[in-house]
Amino acid sequence: MSFKVDTMEKNMAKLTIEVDAAEVEKAIQKAYTKQKGRLSVPGFRKGKVPRQLVEKMYGVEIFYEDAVNEMIPAAYSDAADECGLEIVSRPKIDVVQIESGKNFIFTAEVAVKPEVTLGEYKGIEVPKNDVEVTDEEVQEEVDKAREQNSRMITVEDRPVQDGDVTKIDFEGFVDGEAFEGGKGTDYPLTIGSHTFIDTFEEQLIGKNIGEETEVNVTFPEEYQAEELKGKPATFKVTVKEIKYKELPELDDDFVQDVSEFNTVDEYKADIKAKILERKENQAKAEKEDAVIEKIIEGASMEIPEAMIEFQVQNMIEDFARRLQQQGLGIEQYMQYTGLTADKLKEDMKPQAVKRIQSRLVLEAVAKAENIEVTEDDINKEIDEMAKSYMMEADKLREYMGDAEKENMKSDIAVKKAADFVASEAKEV
């Protein structure tokens, strides 16, 4: 295998890669072996047709596609490793020559990591973000814990009140006619949740179990069903069950049941400390983002479109994996949301550009400041990854190859650069 590199405009390059004729012959023979079981020639059983006869009947070209697919990945990978370019996109492949007895020639057009010229990156001025925790925020967290430990009490001696959890039967009518999707049985409805349209829930307040009532509402103009938009409707509703949430008292007994603390004061102090830590981390991230944004504004770089497309594709694949973990395919997601593949790419492009810009300027800062990544840094990162994967750190080290460690090293350098520019920033 041999190659040559041609530099193109806008941080693009073209690799012209040549594979020896002997390797071409091996790839064609491999393609024949793969296909011969599917070839049918009179007088021969499947899988027993001589290659020379197949080539005579169909032409050697019948094997070219499989041969090309066999040769390109390894040849491109070797050329990419040896060319000295920092390739940041998938290759755009074009076959130049494929012919039995001759060298195989193809080109791979790739994006190359752009050079970054940094502007000012030390002493960047960003707005000061003071962090405090209010009593109301602490109480909100306490109330969430009480909600989580509440119990439902069935009511039989009073009508519906705001906040009750009811079970209802209902049927809706427009112009006196029942409409599709307007009927429900044993439907759970929390009064005041505003999950039903207009004033539906409010009109159930004061109604008793077993009492049938008429609820009059108007569908909103932006309602999803075209035939119901803006239409007045009447629902016949029967309340079948009323329950309310009983919250536990906030006392030392409750605190001991739900936490490691003995008193309400200790419990609240811990909640306050956790909220403060969360807010401080958020403020730190916001400060870092603001600093990096200003560094990007002061830097110059020419990002090739193919690099952006590569980042977008990676983001979409990552998004699809997260959806899959929730049991939803990306095709289903696009059906539900009305998104097309092109619209999804378009929506992700600005974020992709921002990620690329952030990475490039931070890599440039790491280089300018001679930021080093030690073996201890790498070991700490592996230990953290092992915890998140719930596996032994030594096992993870065994699985990691040199390429993965180099990527990790680069990621750590970028994190250190982000910490550096944030620490050097001035809050005003």
XYZ file of C-alpha atoms in Angstrom:
428
model
C 0.000 0.000 0.000
C 1.218 3.488 -0.854
C -0.404 6.905 -0.708
C 0.064 10.572 -1.411
C -1.535 13.580 0.277
C -2.931 16.616 -1.533
C -3.822 19.620 0.605
C -7.120 21.283 -0.294
C -8.868 24.500 0.736
C -10.720 24.997 4.002
C -8.728 22.410 5.980
C -9.575 19.536 3.674
C -7.129 16.981 2.276
C -7.267 14.193 -0.289
C -5.445 10.916 0.201
C -4.782 8.983 -2.989
C -4.246 5.393 -1.879
C -2.845 2.597 -4.022
C -3.090 -1.121 -3.218
C -0.741 -3.609 -4.910
C -2.122 -5.837 -7.665
C -1.249 -8.922 -5.596
C -3.570 -7.696 -2.830
C -6.246 -7.015 -5.429
C -5.993 -10.651 -6.580
C -6.383 -11.857 -2.981
C -9.456 -9.653 -2.499
C -11.046 -10.918 -5.740
C -10.380 -14.509 -4.714
C -11.982 -13.789 -1.329
C -14.985 -12.244 -3.094
C -15.296 -15.378 -5.280
C -15.178 -17.617 -2.183
C -17.897 -15.526 -0.582
C -20.164 -15.529 -3.640
C -19.681 -18.989 -5.148
C -22.313 -20.596 -2.938
C -24.923 -18.262 -4.459
C -23.878 -18.670 -8.105
C -25.887 -21.005 -10.305
C -24.326 -22.420 -13.495
C -25.856 -25.361 -15.442
C -23.874 -28.564 -14.885
C -22.386 -27.477 -11.582
C -23.648 -27.725 -8.052
C -23.824 -24.465 -6.094
C -20.465 -23.688 -4.550
C -18.571 -25.843 -7.067
C -18.432 -23.451 -10.045
C -14.780 -22.707 -11.005
C -13.845 -19.038 -10.757
C -12.540 -18.973 -14.341
C -15.911 -20.144 -15.611
C -17.785 -17.530 -13.553
C -15.511 -14.784 -14.909
C -15.992 -16.080 -18.468
C -19.791 -16.061 -18.111
C -20.312 -12.909 -16.025
C -17.010 -11.048 -16.233
C -14.509 -10.558 -13.416
C -16.374 -7.333 -12.607
C -18.901 -9.434 -10.698
C -16.365 -9.633 -7.853
C -15.218 -6.008 -7.849
C -17.742 -4.573 -5.364
C -16.966 -7.152 -2.678
C -13.227 -6.871 -3.399
C -13.337 -3.081 -3.047
C -15.261 -3.347 0.234
C -12.645 -5.805 1.439
C -9.637 -3.610 0.591
C -10.740 -0.090 1.462
C -11.072 -0.250 5.299
C -7.588 -1.645 5.996
C -5.868 0.430 3.287
C -7.552 3.652 4.431
C -6.813 2.907 8.105
C -3.110 2.338 7.363
C -2.869 5.500 5.251
C -4.689 7.571 7.890
C -2.272 6.324 10.577
C 0.824 7.009 8.486
C -0.075 10.304 6.760
C 0.559 12.520 9.797
C -2.757 14.350 9.447
C -5.174 14.896 12.347
C -8.272 13.635 10.549
C -11.557 14.858 12.052
C -14.207 13.466 9.699
C -15.333 10.301 8.030
C -13.646 9.842 4.627
C -15.471 10.523 1.392
C -14.347 7.598 -0.779
C -14.085 7.568 -4.594
C -12.791 4.589 -6.570
C -10.319 5.628 -9.253
C -9.209 2.221 -10.594
C -10.274 -1.356 -9.946
C -9.141 -3.934 -12.468
C -7.821 -7.472 -12.201
C -4.028 -7.561 -12.604
C -3.600 -3.850 -11.811
C -3.146 -1.820 -8.651
C -6.344 -0.687 -6.936
C -6.506 3.107 -6.581
C -9.008 5.128 -4.583
C -9.188 8.558 -2.971
C -10.328 9.520 0.499
C -11.323 13.143 1.067
C -11.071 14.099 4.732
C -11.299 17.108 7.020
C -8.154 18.042 8.933
C -8.169 19.590 12.394
C -7.928 23.355 11.881
C -5.241 25.539 13.376
C -6.463 27.884 16.104
C -5.126 31.356 16.672
C -5.933 32.325 20.241
C -6.796 35.828 21.316
C -6.866 36.777 24.993
C -7.622 33.815 27.239
C -6.315 34.956 30.623
C -8.120 37.477 32.792
C -11.395 37.148 30.907
C -14.094 39.220 32.608
C -17.378 37.465 33.416
C -20.365 38.464 35.579
C -20.055 37.545 39.255
C -22.528 34.851 40.245
C -23.234 34.929 43.974
C -24.671 31.721 45.380
C -27.076 31.555 48.301
C -29.686 29.137 49.601
C -33.001 30.478 50.887
C -35.215 28.976 53.585
C -37.917 28.565 50.933
C -35.630 26.346 48.834
C -34.848 24.171 51.846
C -38.546 23.910 52.691
C -39.327 22.933 49.088
C -36.949 19.955 49.364
C -38.437 19.010 52.730
C -41.936 19.124 51.218
C -40.812 16.852 48.374
C -39.654 14.284 50.930
C -42.980 14.552 52.748
C -44.806 14.108 49.416
C -42.763 11.009 48.627
C -43.666 9.539 52.013
C -47.341 10.514 51.951
C -50.234 8.075 51.959
C -53.568 8.177 50.145
C -56.698 8.366 52.307
C -60.049 7.359 50.819
C -62.860 9.879 51.381
C -66.542 8.915 51.542
C -68.176 11.641 53.645
C -67.457 14.833 51.719
C -67.486 16.213 48.152
C -64.467 16.822 45.908
C -61.965 19.460 47.021
C -59.048 21.090 45.245
C -56.002 18.771 45.376
C -58.032 15.566 45.652
C -57.183 12.535 43.547
C -60.403 11.345 41.930
C -61.496 8.461 39.760
C -64.099 9.445 37.162
C -66.159 8.180 34.240
C -66.754 10.731 31.506
C -68.119 11.133 27.988
C -67.786 14.253 25.865
C -70.237 15.728 23.343
C -69.876 18.454 20.715
C -73.099 19.766 19.148
C -74.909 16.952 20.955
C -72.811 14.229 19.337
C -70.247 12.048 21.134
C -66.767 12.512 19.646
C -63.901 10.060 19.217
C -61.503 9.881 22.156
C -63.918 11.738 24.437
C -64.832 8.811 26.681
C -63.054 7.363 29.705
C -63.778 4.896 32.504
C -62.118 4.818 35.953
C -59.893 7.690 34.843
C -57.543 9.008 37.592
C -57.658 12.809 37.763
C -55.951 15.066 40.303
C -58.010 18.204 40.827
C -55.859 21.279 40.211
C -53.307 19.445 38.047
C -54.669 21.184 34.906
C -54.253 18.020 32.869
C -57.771 18.439 31.457
C -58.793 21.363 29.272
C -60.195 24.702 30.346
C -62.103 24.646 33.684
C -62.953 20.924 33.623
C -61.328 20.114 36.974
C -62.637 23.178 38.828
C -66.218 22.264 37.899
C -65.876 18.950 39.756
C -65.185 20.696 43.077
C -68.181 20.197 45.365
C -69.432 17.072 43.588
C -70.132 13.907 45.556
C -69.327 10.255 44.836
C -71.903 8.753 42.477
C -73.224 12.160 41.419
C -73.459 12.710 37.654
C -72.786 16.249 36.531
C -72.393 18.197 33.319
C -69.111 20.002 32.731
C -69.028 22.696 30.048
C -65.693 23.627 28.487
C -64.224 25.048 25.281
C -61.397 23.335 23.422
C -58.373 25.614 22.829
C -57.738 26.967 19.336
C -54.383 25.114 19.229
C -55.900 21.743 20.203
C -54.332 18.800 18.356
C -57.595 17.399 16.971
C -58.572 19.657 14.067
C -62.303 18.948 14.371
C -62.359 20.058 18.036
C -60.317 23.284 17.847
C -62.162 26.143 19.524
C -65.364 24.098 19.904
C -67.582 24.237 23.022
C -68.173 20.796 24.537
C -70.245 19.199 27.270
C -68.952 16.281 29.331
C -71.159 13.992 31.393
C -69.030 13.110 34.402
C -69.523 10.778 37.357
C -67.150 10.912 40.327
C -66.525 7.336 41.456
C -63.782 7.770 44.054
C -62.190 10.542 46.101
C -58.813 10.328 47.823
C -56.496 12.867 49.366
C -52.842 12.873 50.196
C -51.950 12.794 53.891
C -48.469 14.200 54.489
C -46.405 13.038 57.472
C -45.635 15.552 60.198
C -42.200 17.137 59.969
C -40.726 16.016 63.272
C -37.704 14.110 64.566
C -39.454 10.764 64.066
C -40.028 11.529 60.385
C -36.404 12.662 59.966
C -35.102 9.440 61.529
C -37.306 7.389 59.177
C -36.167 9.082 55.963
C -32.543 10.034 56.680
C -29.427 9.332 58.707
C -30.117 12.324 60.976
C -31.820 12.529 64.365
C -33.330 16.012 64.381
C -35.181 18.311 62.002
C -32.442 20.947 62.320
C -29.726 18.465 61.318
C -31.842 17.275 58.410
C -32.466 20.816 57.141
C -28.788 21.717 57.531
C -27.818 18.746 55.348
C -30.402 19.703 52.712
C -29.075 23.263 52.706
C -25.486 22.032 52.260
C -26.506 19.825 49.320
C -28.429 22.633 47.620
C -25.444 24.933 48.110
C -23.070 22.371 46.594
C -25.395 21.910 43.609
C -25.682 25.659 43.073
C -21.930 26.147 43.388
C -21.295 23.446 40.782
C -23.860 25.050 38.486
C -22.294 28.487 38.994
C -18.859 27.033 38.254
C -20.134 25.456 35.027
C -21.849 28.697 33.981
C -18.680 30.680 34.671
C -16.632 28.197 32.660
C -19.088 28.379 29.760
C -19.023 32.181 29.807
C -15.222 32.259 29.804
C -14.940 29.751 26.945
C -17.568 31.689 24.965
C -15.429 34.840 25.191
C -12.258 32.947 24.276
C -14.030 31.576 21.180
C -15.098 35.113 20.231
C -11.475 36.251 20.383
C -10.021 33.252 18.545
C -9.880 32.531 14.819
C -10.295 29.114 13.192
C -11.735 27.742 9.969
C -13.850 24.682 10.713
C -14.432 22.421 7.693
C -18.057 21.481 7.030
C -17.166 17.772 7.027
C -15.921 18.124 10.609
C -19.256 19.634 11.643
C -21.172 16.872 9.849
C -19.072 14.270 11.668
C -19.816 15.877 15.043
C -23.540 16.095 14.253
C -23.616 12.414 13.280
C -21.840 11.438 16.504
C -24.349 13.474 18.520
C -27.290 11.839 16.750
C -25.848 8.364 17.385
C -25.320 9.232 21.059
C -28.884 10.578 21.265
C -30.212 7.385 19.641
C -28.344 5.267 22.215
C -29.900 7.237 25.079
C -33.350 6.823 23.562
C -32.720 3.095 23.171
C -31.914 2.833 26.870
C -35.402 4.232 27.496
C -36.904 1.654 25.135
C -37.550 4.085 22.291
C -36.076 3.911 18.783
C -35.025 7.130 17.087
C -37.454 6.456 14.227
C -40.307 6.268 16.752
C -39.067 9.459 18.396
C -39.123 11.302 15.078
C -42.632 10.029 14.370
C -43.880 11.236 17.755
C -42.218 14.652 17.453
C -42.778 15.174 13.720
C -39.047 15.660 13.181
C -37.310 14.582 9.991
C -33.711 13.377 9.823
C -32.706 16.618 8.070
C -34.469 18.759 10.702
C -32.791 16.812 13.503
C -29.394 17.459 11.915
C -30.230 21.131 11.412
C -31.316 21.498 15.044
C -28.121 19.858 16.320
C -25.725 21.769 14.085
C -25.337 24.931 16.266
C -24.546 22.783 19.312
C -22.106 20.723 17.240
C -20.279 23.880 16.122
C -20.106 25.127 19.720
C -18.656 21.815 20.917
C -16.009 21.852 18.206
C -15.066 25.469 18.906
C -14.847 24.838 22.657
C -12.685 21.760 22.190
C -10.351 23.458 19.737
C -9.718 26.557 21.843
C -9.180 24.512 25.008
C -6.737 22.228 23.200
C -4.936 25.377 22.022
C -4.835 26.724 25.602
C -3.478 23.380 26.873
C -0.735 23.580 24.262
C 0.061 27.257 24.946
C 0.266 26.654 28.710
C 2.157 23.347 28.406
C -0.532 21.618 30.447
C 0.638 18.115 31.296
C -1.384 15.006 32.028
C 0.292 12.708 34.531
C -0.081 8.982 35.021
C -1.800 9.815 38.297
C -4.371 11.910 36.398
C -5.089 8.974 34.093
C -5.390 6.527 36.992
C -7.834 8.817 38.811
C -9.964 9.097 35.656
C -9.977 5.314 35.216
C -10.975 4.878 38.867
C -13.921 7.253 38.358
C -14.982 5.468 35.169
C -14.759 2.109 36.911
C -17.088 3.360 39.652
C -19.664 4.522 37.115
C -19.438 1.201 35.244
C -19.495 -0.725 38.562
C -16.391 -2.711 37.704
C -12.836 -3.092 38.993
C -10.434 -0.368 37.881
C -7.692 -2.899 37.046
C -10.082 -4.786 34.768
C -10.942 -1.546 32.971
C -7.238 -0.811 32.503
C -6.813 -4.230 30.899
C -9.622 -3.559 28.424
C -8.316 -0.128 27.426
C -5.986 0.038 24.455
C -3.398 2.710 23.647
C -5.871 4.670 21.486
C -8.427 4.845 24.320
C -5.748 6.009 26.757
C -4.585 8.707 24.343
C -8.160 9.933 23.953
C -8.530 9.971 27.719
C -5.285 11.902 28.041
C -6.548 14.481 25.554
C -9.870 14.788 27.407
C -8.097 15.339 30.725
C -5.894 18.038 29.187
C -9.018 19.808 27.918
C -10.628 19.626 31.392
C -7.456 21.057 32.936
C -7.429 23.863 30.361
C -11.067 24.665 31.189
C -10.220 24.805 34.916
C -7.211 27.010 34.133
C -9.065 29.662 32.099
C -11.896 29.708 34.658
C -9.446 30.204 37.543
C -7.736 33.020 35.603
C -11.024 34.803 34.867
C -12.108 37.967 36.659
C -15.612 38.150 38.130
C -17.010 41.669 37.867
